[in-house]
Amino acid sequence: MEEASVRPGWETLPRAVRLWVQEQAGTQVLEARTTAGGLTSGVATLASMADGQRLFIKAAREDDDTAELCRAEARAASALPVAVPAPRLRRHAEMDGWTVLVFDAVDGRHPSLAPSSLDLPVVLSTVAGLSDLLTPCPLQQAPAVGDDLAADFTGWQHIASTPPSDLDPWAQRHLEQLVELEQQSLLALDGSTMLHTDLRADNLLVSGDQAWIVDWSWAVRGAAWLDAAFLLPQLVLAGHTAASAETAMRAIPAWREADSTAITAFAAGLTGLWEAGSRNPTSPSALRAYRRRAAAAGRAWLRHRNPVWGGRRALTGRWR
């Protein structure tokens, strides 16, 4: 089972903040339940109100890194068109040393992305519709994805400078090629679509034939196919082969139109981020554990794609 951060509960919030939330709702909180999952350490509470309303409250101390993620999420959520299947942001406040967001709660559960899951077609259909709803990018201050990822897509370069003894043997054999691909990974990501960039099961909710996308903290502007590319390794983590995950992505028009070489370079950049991040001793243990698993999924994806070097497809034996 994937590790998750231990979240503080509703009662952690200052009394003034709890009273403010209830004032905004116009009624009292009857029950507050801390939600499971996620990789950050802020408050994430599902609140049942006395008049039947259900709210989702996110909060972080102003001196915590999570606070800036909350602010970014508030900006993104405020810009989303009504047609985008995402929770409505009711209020955002900075008070008593806390950043607080209040959303309408969504009735749903986190989907299974496993190969046989009935949730998967629902998720893919929702992701397929995002590019039409979010092009042009409605978030005016959204950073360009290349600028946002530039510092992060250097993982293989850092690893190559001092290769660790426990590096995966396949990655060790092809480290030079992975660095080369990583250096090309930002060249074809530009675009005018607002992107989520963190599509995982715990950022999705499903109810019947509807999927909802939550937590837009990492929203950027870029090529329309990128959210499918961020989602694909999550299918591998859920039990798909890389080949079946790529087949599933063909349900998304933007993916079908994407340049294959650009996808491969992006896969290298993303996998390098995870590989290097899994070795960062300053990161929370839950995040390092997730990145170890994600890096393995990324390597499987790269092995499947048989990248092109120097204009020629690499020999299968060289890559596998």
CSV table of N, CA, C and O in Angstrom, one decimal, residues 109-113 123 198-206 212 214 231 234 238:
chain,number,residue,atom,x,y,z
A,109,ARG,N,-15.7,8.7,-4.8
A,109,ARG,CA,-14.6,7.9,-4.2
A,109,ARG,C,-13.4,7.9,-5.2
A,109,ARG,O,-13.6,8.2,-6.4
A,110,HIS,N,-12.2,7.7,-4.6
A,110,HIS,CA,-11.1,7.6,-5.5
A,110,HIS,C,-11.2,6.4,-6.4
A,110,HIS,O,-11.6,5.3,-6.0
A,111,PRO,N,-10.9,6.6,-7.7
A,111,PRO,CA,-11.1,5.5,-8.7
A,111,PRO,C,-10.0,4.4,-8.6
A,111,PRO,O,-8.9,4.7,-8.2
A,112,SER,N,-10.3,3.3,-9.1
A,112,SER,CA,-9.3,2.3,-9.4
A,112,SER,C,-8.9,2.5,-10.8
A,112,SER,O,-9.7,2.7,-11.7
A,113,LEU,N,-7.5,2.5,-11.1
A,113,LEU,CA,-7.0,2.6,-12.4
A,113,LEU,C,-6.5,1.3,-13.0
A,113,LEU,O,-5.8,1.3,-14.0
A,123,VAL,N,-12.7,7.9,-16.2
A,123,VAL,CA,-11.5,8.8,-16.0
A,123,VAL,C,-11.0,9.3,-17.3
A,123,VAL,O,-10.8,10.5,-17.5
A,198,ASP,N,-0.9,16.7,-12.3
A,198,ASP,CA,-0.8,15.8,-11.1
A,198,ASP,C,-2.0,14.8,-11.1
A,198,ASP,O,-2.5,14.6,-10.0
A,199,LEU,N,-2.3,14.2,-12.2
A,199,LEU,CA,-3.4,13.3,-12.3
A,199,LEU,C,-3.0,12.0,-11.7
A,199,LEU,O,-2.3,11.2,-12.3
A,200,ARG,N,-3.5,11.7,-10.5
A,200,ARG,CA,-3.3,10.4,-9.8
A,200,ARG,C,-4.7,10.0,-9.2
A,200,ARG,O,-5.6,10.9,-9.1
A,201,ALA,N,-4.8,8.8,-8.8
A,201,ALA,CA,-6.1,8.3,-8.3
A,201,ALA,C,-6.5,9.2,-7.1
A,201,ALA,O,-7.7,9.4,-6.9
A,202,ASP,N,-5.6,9.7,-6.2
A,202,ASP,CA,-6.0,10.4,-5.1
A,202,ASP,C,-6.3,11.9,-5.4
A,202,ASP,O,-6.7,12.7,-4.5
A,203,ASN,N,-6.2,12.3,-6.7
A,203,ASN,CA,-6.6,13.6,-7.1
A,203,ASN,C,-7.8,13.5,-8.1
A,203,ASN,O,-8.1,14.4,-8.8
A,204,LEU,N,-8.5,12.3,-8.0
A,204,LEU,CA,-9.6,12.0,-8.8
A,204,LEU,C,-10.7,11.5,-8.0
A,204,LEU,O,-10.4,10.7,-7.0
A,205,LEU,N,-12.0,11.8,-8.3
A,205,LEU,CA,-13.1,11.2,-7.6
A,205,LEU,C,-14.1,10.7,-8.7
A,205,LEU,O,-14.3,11.4,-9.7
A,206,VAL,N,-14.7,9.6,-8.5
A,206,VAL,CA,-15.7,9.1,-9.4
A,206,VAL,C,-17.0,8.9,-8.7
A,206,VAL,O,-17.1,8.4,-7.5
A,212,TRP,N,-14.4,13.5,-11.3
A,212,TRP,CA,-14.1,14.9,-10.8
A,212,TRP,C,-12.6,15.0,-10.6
A,212,TRP,O,-12.0,14.1,-10.1
A,214,VAL,N,-9.6,17.0,-8.7
A,214,VAL,CA,-9.4,17.8,-7.5
A,214,VAL,C,-7.9,18.2,-7.4
A,214,VAL,O,-7.1,17.6,-8.1
A,231,LEU,N,-0.6,11.2,-16.6
A,231,LEU,CA,-1.5,10.1,-16.1
A,231,LEU,C,-1.0,8.7,-16.4
A,231,LEU,O,-1.2,7.8,-15.6
A,234,GLN,N,0.7,6.4,-13.9
A,234,GLN,CA,-0.2,6.0,-12.8
A,234,GLN,C,-0.9,4.7,-13.2
A,234,GLN,O,-1.3,3.9,-12.3
A,238,ALA,N,-0.8,1.1,-11.3
A,238,ALA,CA,-2.0,0.4,-11.0
A,238,ALA,C,-2.1,-1.0,-11.6
A,238,ALA,O,-3.1,-1.7,-11.4
